[in-house]
Coordinates of C-alpha atoms in Angstrom, one line a residue:
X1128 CA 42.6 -4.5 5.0
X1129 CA 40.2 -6.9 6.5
X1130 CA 39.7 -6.7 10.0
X1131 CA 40.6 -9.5 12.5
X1132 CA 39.4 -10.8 15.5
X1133 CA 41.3 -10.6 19.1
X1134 CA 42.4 -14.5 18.2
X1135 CA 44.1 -12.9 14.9
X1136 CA 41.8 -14.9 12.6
X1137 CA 39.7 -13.2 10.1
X1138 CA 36.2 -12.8 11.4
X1139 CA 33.6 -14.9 9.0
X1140 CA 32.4 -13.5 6.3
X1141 CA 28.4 -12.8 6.8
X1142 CA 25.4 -13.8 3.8
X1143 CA 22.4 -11.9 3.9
X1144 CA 19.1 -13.0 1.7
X1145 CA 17.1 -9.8 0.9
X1146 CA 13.4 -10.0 0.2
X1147 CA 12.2 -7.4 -2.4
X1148 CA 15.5 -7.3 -3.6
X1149 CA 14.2 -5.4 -7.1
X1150 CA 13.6 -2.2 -4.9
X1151 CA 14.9 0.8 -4.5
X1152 CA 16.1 0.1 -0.8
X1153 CA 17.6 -3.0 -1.5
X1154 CA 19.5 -1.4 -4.9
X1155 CA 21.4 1.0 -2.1
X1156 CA 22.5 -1.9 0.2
X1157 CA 23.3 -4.4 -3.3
X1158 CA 25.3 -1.0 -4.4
X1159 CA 27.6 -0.6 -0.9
X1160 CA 28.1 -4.0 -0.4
X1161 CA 31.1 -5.1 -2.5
X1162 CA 32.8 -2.1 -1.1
X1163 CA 32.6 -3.8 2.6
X1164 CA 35.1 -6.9 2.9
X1165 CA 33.1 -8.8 5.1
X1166 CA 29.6 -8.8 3.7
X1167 CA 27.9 -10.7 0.6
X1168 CA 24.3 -11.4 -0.6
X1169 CA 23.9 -15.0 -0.8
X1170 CA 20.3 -15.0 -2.2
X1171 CA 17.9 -12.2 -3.6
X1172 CA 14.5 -13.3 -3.9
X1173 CA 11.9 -11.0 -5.4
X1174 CA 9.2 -11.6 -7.8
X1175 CA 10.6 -10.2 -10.9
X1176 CA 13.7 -12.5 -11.0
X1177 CA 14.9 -11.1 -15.0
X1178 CA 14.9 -7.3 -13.0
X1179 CA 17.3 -8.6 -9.7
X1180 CA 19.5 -10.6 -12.2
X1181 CA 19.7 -6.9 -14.1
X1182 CA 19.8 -4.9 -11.4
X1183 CA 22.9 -6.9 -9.7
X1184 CA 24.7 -6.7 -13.5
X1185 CA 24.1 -3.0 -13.8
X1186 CA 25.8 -2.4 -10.0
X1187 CA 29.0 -5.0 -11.3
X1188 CA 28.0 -8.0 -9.8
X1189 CA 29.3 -11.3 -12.2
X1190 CA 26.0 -12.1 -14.4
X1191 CA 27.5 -15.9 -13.6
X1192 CA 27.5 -15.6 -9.9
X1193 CA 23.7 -14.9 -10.3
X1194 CA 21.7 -18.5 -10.5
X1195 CA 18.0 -18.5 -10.8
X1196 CA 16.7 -21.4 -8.6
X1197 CA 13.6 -22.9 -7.7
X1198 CA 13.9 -25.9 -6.0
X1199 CA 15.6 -27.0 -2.6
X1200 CA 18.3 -29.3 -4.6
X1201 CA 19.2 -26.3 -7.1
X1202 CA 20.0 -23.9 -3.5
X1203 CA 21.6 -26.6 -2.4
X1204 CA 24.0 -27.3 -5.5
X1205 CA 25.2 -23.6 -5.5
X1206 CA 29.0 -22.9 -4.6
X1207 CA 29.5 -20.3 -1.8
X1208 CA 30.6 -17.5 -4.8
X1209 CA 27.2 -18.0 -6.1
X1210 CA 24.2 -16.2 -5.6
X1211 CA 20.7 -17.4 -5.4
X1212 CA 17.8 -15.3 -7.3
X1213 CA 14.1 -17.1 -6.4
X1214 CA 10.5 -15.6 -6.5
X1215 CA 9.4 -17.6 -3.9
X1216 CA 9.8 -16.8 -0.4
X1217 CA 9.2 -20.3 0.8
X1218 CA 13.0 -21.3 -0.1
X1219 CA 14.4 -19.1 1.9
X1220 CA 14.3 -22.2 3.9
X1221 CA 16.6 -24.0 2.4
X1222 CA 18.8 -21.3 1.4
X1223 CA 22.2 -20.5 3.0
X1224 CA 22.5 -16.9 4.7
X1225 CA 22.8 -15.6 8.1
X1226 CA 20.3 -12.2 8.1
X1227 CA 17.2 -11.9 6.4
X1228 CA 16.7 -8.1 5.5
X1229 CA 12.9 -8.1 4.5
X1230 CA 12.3 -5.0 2.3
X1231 CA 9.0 -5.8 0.5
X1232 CA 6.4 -3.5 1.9
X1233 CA 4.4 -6.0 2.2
X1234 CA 2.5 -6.7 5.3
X1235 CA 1.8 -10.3 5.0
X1236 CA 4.8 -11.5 2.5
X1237 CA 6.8 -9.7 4.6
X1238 CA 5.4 -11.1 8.2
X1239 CA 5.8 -14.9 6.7
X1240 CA 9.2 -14.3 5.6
X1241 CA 10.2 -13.3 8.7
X1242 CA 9.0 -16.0 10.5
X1243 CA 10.5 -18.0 8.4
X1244 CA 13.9 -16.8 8.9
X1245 CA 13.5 -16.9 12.4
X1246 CA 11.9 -20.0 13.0
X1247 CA 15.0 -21.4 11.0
X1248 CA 17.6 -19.9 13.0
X1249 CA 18.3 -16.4 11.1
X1250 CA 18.6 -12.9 12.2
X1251 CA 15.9 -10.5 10.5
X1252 CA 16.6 -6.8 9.8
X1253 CA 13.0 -5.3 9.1
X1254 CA 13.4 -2.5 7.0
X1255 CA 9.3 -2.8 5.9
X1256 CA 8.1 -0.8 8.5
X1257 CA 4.6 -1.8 6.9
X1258 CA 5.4 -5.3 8.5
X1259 CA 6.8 -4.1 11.9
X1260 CA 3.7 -1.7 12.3
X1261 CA 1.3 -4.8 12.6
X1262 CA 3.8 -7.9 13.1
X1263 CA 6.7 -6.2 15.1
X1264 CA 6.2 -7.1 18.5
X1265 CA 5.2 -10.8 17.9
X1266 CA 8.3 -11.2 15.1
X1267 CA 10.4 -9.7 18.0
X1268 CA 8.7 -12.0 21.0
X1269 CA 9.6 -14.9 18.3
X1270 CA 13.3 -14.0 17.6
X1271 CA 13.8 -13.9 21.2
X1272 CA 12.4 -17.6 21.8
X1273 CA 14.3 -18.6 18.9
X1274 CA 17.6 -16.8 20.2
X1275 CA 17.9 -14.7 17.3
X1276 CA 18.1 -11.2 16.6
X1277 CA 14.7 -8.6 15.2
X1278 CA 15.7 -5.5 14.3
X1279 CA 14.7 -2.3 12.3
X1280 CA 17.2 -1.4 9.8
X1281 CA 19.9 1.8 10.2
X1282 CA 19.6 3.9 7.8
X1283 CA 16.1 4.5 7.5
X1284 CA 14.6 6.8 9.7
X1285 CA 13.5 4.3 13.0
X1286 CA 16.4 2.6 13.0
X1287 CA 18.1 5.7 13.4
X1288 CA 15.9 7.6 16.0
X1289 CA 16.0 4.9 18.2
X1290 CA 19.6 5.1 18.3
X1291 CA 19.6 9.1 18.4
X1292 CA 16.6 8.1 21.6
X1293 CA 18.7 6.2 23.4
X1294 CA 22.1 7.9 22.9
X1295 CA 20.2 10.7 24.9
X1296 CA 19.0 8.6 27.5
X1297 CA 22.2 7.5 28.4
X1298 CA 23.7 10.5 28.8
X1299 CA 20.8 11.4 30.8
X1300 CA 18.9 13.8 29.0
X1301 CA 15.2 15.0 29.8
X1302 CA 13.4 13.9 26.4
X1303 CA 10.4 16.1 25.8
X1304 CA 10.0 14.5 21.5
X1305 CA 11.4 12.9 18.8
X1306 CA 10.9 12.6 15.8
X1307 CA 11.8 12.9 12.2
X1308 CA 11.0 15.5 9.1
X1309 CA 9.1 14.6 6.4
X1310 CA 10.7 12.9 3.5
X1311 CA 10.6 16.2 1.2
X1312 CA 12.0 20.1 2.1
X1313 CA 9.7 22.8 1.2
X1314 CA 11.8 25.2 -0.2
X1315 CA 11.0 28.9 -0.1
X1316 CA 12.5 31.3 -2.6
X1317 CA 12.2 34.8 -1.7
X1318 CA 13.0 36.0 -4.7
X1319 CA 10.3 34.8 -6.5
X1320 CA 7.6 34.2 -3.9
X1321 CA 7.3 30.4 -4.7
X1322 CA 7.9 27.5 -2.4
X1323 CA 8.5 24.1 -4.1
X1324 CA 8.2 20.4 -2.8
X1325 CA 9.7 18.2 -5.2
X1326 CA 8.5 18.1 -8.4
X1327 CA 5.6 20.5 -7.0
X1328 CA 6.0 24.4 -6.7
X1329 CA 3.2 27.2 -6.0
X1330 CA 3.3 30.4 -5.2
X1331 CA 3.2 31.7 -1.3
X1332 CA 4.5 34.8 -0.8
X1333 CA 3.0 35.3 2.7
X1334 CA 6.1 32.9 3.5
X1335 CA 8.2 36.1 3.2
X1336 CA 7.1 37.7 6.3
X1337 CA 6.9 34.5 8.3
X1338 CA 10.5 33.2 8.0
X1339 CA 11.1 33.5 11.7
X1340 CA 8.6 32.3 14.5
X1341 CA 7.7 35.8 15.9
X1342 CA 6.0 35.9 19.4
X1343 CA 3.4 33.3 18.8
X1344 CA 4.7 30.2 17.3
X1345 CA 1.6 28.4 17.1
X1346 CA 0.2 31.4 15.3
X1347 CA 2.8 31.5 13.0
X1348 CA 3.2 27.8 12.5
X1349 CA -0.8 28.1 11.3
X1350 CA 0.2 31.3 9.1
X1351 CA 2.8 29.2 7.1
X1352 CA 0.3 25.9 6.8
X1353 CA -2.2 27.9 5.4
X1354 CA 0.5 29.6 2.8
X1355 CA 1.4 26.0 1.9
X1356 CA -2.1 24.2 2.1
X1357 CA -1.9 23.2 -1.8
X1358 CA 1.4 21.0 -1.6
X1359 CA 0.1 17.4 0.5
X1360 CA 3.0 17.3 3.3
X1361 CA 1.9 14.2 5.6
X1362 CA 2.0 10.4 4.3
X1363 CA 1.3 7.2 5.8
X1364 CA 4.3 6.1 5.5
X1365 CA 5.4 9.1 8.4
X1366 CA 2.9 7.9 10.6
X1367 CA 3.9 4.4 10.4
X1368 CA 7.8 4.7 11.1
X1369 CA 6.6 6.6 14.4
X1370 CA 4.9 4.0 15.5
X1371 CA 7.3 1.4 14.8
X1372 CA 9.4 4.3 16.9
X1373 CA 7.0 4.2 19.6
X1374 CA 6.8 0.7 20.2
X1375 CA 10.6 0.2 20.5
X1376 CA 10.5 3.6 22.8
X1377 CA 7.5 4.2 24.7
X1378 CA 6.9 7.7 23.3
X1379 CA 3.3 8.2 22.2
X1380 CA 1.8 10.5 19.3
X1381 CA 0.5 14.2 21.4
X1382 CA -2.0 14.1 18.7
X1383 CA -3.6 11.3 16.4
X1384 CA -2.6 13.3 13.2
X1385 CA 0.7 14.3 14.4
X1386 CA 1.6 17.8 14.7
X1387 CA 3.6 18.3 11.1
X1388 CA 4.9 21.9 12.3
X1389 CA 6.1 24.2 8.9
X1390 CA 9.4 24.5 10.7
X1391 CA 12.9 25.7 10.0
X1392 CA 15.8 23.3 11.6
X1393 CA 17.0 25.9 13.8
X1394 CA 13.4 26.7 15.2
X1395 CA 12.8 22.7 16.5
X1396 CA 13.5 23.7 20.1
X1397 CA 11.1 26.3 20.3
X1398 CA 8.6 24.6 18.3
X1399 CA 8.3 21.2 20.2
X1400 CA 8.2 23.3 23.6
X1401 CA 5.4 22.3 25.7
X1402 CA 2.3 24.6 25.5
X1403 CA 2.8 26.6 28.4
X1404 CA 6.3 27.2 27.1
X1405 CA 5.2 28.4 24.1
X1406 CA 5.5 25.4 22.1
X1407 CA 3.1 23.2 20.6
X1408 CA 3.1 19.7 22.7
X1409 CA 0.3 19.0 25.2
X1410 CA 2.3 16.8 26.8
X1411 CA 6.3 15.5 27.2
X1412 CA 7.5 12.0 25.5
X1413 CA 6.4 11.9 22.5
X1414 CA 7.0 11.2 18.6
X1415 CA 6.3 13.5 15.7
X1416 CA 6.9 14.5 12.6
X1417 CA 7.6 18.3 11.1
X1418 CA 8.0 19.5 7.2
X1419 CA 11.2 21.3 6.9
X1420 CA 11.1 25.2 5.8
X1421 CA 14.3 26.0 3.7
X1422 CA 15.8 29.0 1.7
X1423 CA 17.4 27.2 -1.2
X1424 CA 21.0 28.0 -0.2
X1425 CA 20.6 26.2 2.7
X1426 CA 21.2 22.4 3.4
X1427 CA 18.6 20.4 3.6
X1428 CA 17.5 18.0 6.1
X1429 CA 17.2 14.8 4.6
X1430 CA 14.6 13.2 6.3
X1431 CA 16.9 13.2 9.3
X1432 CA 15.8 12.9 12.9
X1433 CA 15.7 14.9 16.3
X1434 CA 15.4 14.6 19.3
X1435 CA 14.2 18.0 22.1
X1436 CA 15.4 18.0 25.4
X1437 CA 15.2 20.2 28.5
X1438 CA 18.3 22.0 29.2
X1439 CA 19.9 21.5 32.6
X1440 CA 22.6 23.9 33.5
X1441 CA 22.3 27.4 31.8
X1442 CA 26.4 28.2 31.6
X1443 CA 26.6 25.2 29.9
X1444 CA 23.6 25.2 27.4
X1445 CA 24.7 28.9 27.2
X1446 CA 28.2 27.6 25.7
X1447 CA 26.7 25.1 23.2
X1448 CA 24.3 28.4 21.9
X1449 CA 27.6 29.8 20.6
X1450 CA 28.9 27.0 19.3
X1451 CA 25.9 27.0 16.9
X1452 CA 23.7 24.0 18.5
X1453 CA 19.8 24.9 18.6
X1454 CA 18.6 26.3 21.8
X1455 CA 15.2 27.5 22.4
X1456 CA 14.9 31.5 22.9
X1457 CA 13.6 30.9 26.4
X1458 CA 16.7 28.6 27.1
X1459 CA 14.4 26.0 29.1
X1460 CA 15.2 23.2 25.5
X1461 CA 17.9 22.2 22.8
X1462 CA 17.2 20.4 19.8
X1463 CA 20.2 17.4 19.0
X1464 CA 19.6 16.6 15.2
X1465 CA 21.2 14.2 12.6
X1466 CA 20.6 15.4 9.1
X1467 CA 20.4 12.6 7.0
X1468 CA 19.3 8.9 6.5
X1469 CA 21.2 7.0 3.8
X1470 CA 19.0 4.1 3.4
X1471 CA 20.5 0.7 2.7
X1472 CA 24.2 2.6 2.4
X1473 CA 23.9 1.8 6.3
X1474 CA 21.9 -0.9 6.6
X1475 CA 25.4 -3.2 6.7
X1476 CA 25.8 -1.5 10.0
X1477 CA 22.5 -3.6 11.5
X1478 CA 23.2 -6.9 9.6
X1479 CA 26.8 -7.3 11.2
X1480 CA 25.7 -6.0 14.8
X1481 CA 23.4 -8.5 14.4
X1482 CA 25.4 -11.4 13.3
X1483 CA 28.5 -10.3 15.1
X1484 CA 27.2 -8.6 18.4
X1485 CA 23.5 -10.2 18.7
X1486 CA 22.8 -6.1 18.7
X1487 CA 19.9 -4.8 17.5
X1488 CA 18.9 -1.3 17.5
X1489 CA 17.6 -0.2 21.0
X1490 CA 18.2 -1.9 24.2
X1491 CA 14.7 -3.0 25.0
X1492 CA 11.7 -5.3 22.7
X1493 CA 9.1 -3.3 21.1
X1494 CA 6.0 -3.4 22.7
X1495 CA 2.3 -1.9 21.6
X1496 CA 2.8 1.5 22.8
X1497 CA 1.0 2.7 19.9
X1498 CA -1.3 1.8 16.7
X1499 CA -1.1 2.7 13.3
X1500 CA -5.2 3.0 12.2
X1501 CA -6.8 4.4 9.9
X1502 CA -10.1 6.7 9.4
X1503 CA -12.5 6.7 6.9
X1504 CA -11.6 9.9 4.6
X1505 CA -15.6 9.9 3.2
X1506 CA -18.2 7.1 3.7
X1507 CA -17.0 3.4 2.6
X1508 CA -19.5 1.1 1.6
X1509 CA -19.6 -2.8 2.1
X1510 CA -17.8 -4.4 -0.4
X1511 CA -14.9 -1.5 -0.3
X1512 CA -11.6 -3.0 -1.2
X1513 CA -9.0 -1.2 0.5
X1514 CA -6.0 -1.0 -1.8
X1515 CA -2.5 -0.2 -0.6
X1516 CA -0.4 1.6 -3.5
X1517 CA 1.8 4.3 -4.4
X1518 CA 5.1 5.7 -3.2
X1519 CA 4.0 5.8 0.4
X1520 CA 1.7 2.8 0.5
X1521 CA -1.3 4.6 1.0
X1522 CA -4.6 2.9 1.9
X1523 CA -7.2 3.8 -0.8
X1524 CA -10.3 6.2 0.9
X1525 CA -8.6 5.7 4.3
X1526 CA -6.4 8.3 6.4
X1527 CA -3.4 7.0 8.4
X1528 CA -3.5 7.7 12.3
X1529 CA -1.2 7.4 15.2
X1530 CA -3.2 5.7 18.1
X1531 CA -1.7 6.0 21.7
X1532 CA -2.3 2.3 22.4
X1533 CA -3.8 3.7 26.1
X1534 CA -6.7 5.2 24.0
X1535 CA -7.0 3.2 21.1
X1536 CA -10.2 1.0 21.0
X1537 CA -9.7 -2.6 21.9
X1538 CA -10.9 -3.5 18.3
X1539 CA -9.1 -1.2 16.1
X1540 CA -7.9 -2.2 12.4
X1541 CA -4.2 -1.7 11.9
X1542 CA -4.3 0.7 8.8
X1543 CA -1.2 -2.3 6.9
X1544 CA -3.8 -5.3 8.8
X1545 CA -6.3 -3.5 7.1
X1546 CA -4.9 -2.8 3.3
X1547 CA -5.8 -5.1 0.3
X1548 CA -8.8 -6.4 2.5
X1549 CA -12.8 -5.8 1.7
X1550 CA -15.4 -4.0 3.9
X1551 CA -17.7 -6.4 4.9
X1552 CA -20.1 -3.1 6.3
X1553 CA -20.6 0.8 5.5
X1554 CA -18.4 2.6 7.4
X1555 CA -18.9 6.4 8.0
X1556 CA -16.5 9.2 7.5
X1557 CA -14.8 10.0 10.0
X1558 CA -14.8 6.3 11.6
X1559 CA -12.0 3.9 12.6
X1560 CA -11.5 1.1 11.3
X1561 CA -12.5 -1.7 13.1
X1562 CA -11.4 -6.0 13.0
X1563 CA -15.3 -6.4 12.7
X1564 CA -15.4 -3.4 9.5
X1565 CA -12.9 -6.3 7.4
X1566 CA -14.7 -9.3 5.6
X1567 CA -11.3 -11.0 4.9
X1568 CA -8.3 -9.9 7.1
X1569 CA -4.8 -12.2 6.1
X1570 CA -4.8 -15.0 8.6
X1571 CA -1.4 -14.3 9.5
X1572 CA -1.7 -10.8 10.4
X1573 CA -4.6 -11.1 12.5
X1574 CA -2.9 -13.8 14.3
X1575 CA 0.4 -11.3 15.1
X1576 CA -1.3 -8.6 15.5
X1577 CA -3.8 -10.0 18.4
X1578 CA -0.9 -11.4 20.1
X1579 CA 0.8 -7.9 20.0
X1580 CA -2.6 -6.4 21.4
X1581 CA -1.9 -9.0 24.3
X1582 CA 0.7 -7.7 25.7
X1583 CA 0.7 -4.9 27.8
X1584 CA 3.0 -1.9 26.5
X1585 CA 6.1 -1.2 28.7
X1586 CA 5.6 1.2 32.1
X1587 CA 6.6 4.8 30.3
X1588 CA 7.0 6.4 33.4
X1589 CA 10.3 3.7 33.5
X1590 CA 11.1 5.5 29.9

């Protein structure tokens, strides 16, 4: 039954437009939306128009619903059961819909789409977090001018660990880090000595004798990431949802590369312990990001997210250890954990807060708490183009880092500012990239991303 409002009306019936509506993002939300009463795309744009058109028949959608359009007059003849399909992003326009949910992975399509929506009136659910890692904070200063809502999407991992943050700090817990696993288990059989990632699997069977954390975690934590050295654990794409996770937070990285701890669930609270705890943080506050260890009976974690806090009275932390919730061994921190992200399944949840509640995720603007940037993995000569690709939208010869904005260099490159552009000098290994290292940065990017750089990031000691 369809829900009503207090007046006993039926509350409106939202549209969303989805860029990159051919992905595999989008095909989850395009999937779970005819089973919600109140939600319906009204346009899907996305360069391969025969592939959405496709897609939507393969998921039940009516292939005559589906109208290809390409000029203002043809969005504008469409009946409200119809549903646009255009490969331009410039209609978007003149296209009826109430939240944008931009899901290229583009950095510049996705920043110009964006402002489009919002400089026409629309909410914008950013589930690219290539495009909220450099355009964020201006995208969000603009939706509030504009009276409009900029959000990241629930159901992928920011989202969602901004929600988990702030659930914690209103219940007025002690954070000490968040953060999220990486997007793959590495599951450890003992009976055969091999560990497994995916589609990879070699054999470590040291891990046998290092399935619990022993005295020394950070000895043992180095033990287990030299067993699994051979299987590539960290991607950019980690690094870039923490910093969109820092922005809208105020926790920084403890260190550039992030930590990525070989770490079973139940050890997180003893892991992410401060040094002189036995832990491996320098500092409290912060984001990071660990690679689940697993046996393969046990559940996985689903590139879910955590958050460690200190503990505050011992009876009572000593009660939830019973009831099976991770507590450190020394007692001093708890780990609170949700194990799962499901993508666009949830992402219905931020397009109606947003068009019902004016919610988005968080209660505060993101701010440029930290940088995504990038090092040169060997020397780069002039002339380098630095191509984005792959799964996890790695830059070509370039290693993703997580900047605390209070150390970063004035002129760094955003790593997504920096992809698909051309050296214009050598650059060393080892080096940051620098605005001056890029021949031919995308106008618009520059242009967000200096106005992000602008604005001082929030007070974290108000965190």
């Amino acid at each position: 039954m369809q829900a009503t409002s207090t007046t006993g009306t039926p509350p409106p019936t939202v549209r969303y437009a989805i860029t990159g509506a051919r992905g595999g993002f989008a095909r989850t939300l395009l999937a779970q939306t005819p089973r919600m009463d109140r939600l319906r795309p009204s346009v899907l744009c996305d360069l391969d128009t025969e592939g959405t058109v496709a897609l939507c028949a393969e998921l039940g959608y009516p292939v005559d619903a589906l109208r290809a359009c390409s000029t203002p007059g043809e969005l504008a003849a469409l009946t409200g059961d119809e549903i646009a399909v255009i490969d331009d992003a410039a209609l978007l326009e003149h296209a009826a819909y109430d939240v944008l949910v931009e899901a290229t992975g583009s950095p510049a399509a996705g920043t110009d789409a964006a402002r489009l929506a919002i400089g026409t009136g629309r909410h914008v659910v950013m589930v690219s977090k290539e495009v909220d890692s450099v355009s964020g904070v201006a995208l969000a200063e603009l939706a509030e001018e504009h009276g409009v809502v900029y959000t990241p999407g629930i159901g992928d991992q920011p989202a969602n660990l901004i929600e988990w943050y702030e659930r914690t700090r209103l219940l007025g817990l002690d954070v000490v880090a968040i953060g999220k696993s990486g997007e793959y288990d590495l599951v450890f059989d003992p009976a055969t000595g091999r560990v497994r990632q995916l589609d990879q699997e070699i054999d470590a069977p040291e891990l046998a004798s290092l399935l619990t954390l022993g005295e020394d975690v950070p000895a043992t934590l180095a033990a287990r990431a030299r067993a699994v050295s051979d299987i590539k654990r960290s991607a950019a794409a980690d690094y870039c949802e923490m910093g969109v996770v820092a922005n809208f937070t105020g926790l920084v990285p403890d260190v550039e590369t992030l930590h990525y701890p070989v770490a079973r669930t139940a050890e997180l609270a003893d892991v992410y312990s401060l040094a002189e705890d036995g832990g491996v943080l320098t500092r409290s506050g912060v984001v990071d990001v660990f690679s689940v260890l697993r046996l393969p009976e046990e559940a996985s974690f689903a590139g879910g997210v955590f958050a460690v806090v200190r503990t505050g009275d011992d009876v009572s932390w000593s009660l939830l250890a019973q009831k099976g919730h991770v507590v450190s061994r020394s007692g001093r921190y708890a780990c609170l954990y949700l194990p799962y992200h499901l993508m666009g399944v949830e992402t219905p949840l931020s397009i109606l807060a947003a068009a019902d509640q004016h919610r988005a995720a968080g209660t505060r603007p993101p701010a440029p708490h930290a940088v995504l940037a990038g090092r040169a993995r060997t020397a780069l000569a002039a002339g380098t183009r630095l191509d984005m690709g792959g799964h996890h939208h790695d830059v070509t010869g370039v290693a993703p880092v997580l900047l605390d904005s209070a150390d970063a260099p004035a002129d760094v490159a955003p790593l997504y500012l920096a992809a698909h552009t051309t050296l214009k000098r050598d650059v060393a290994a080892g080096e940051l990239l620098r605005l001056g290292d890029l021949a031919d940065p995308e106008d618009t990017l520059r242009d967000t991303w200096n106005l992000a750089r602008s604005r001082s990031p929030l007070n974290t000691g108000e965190q």
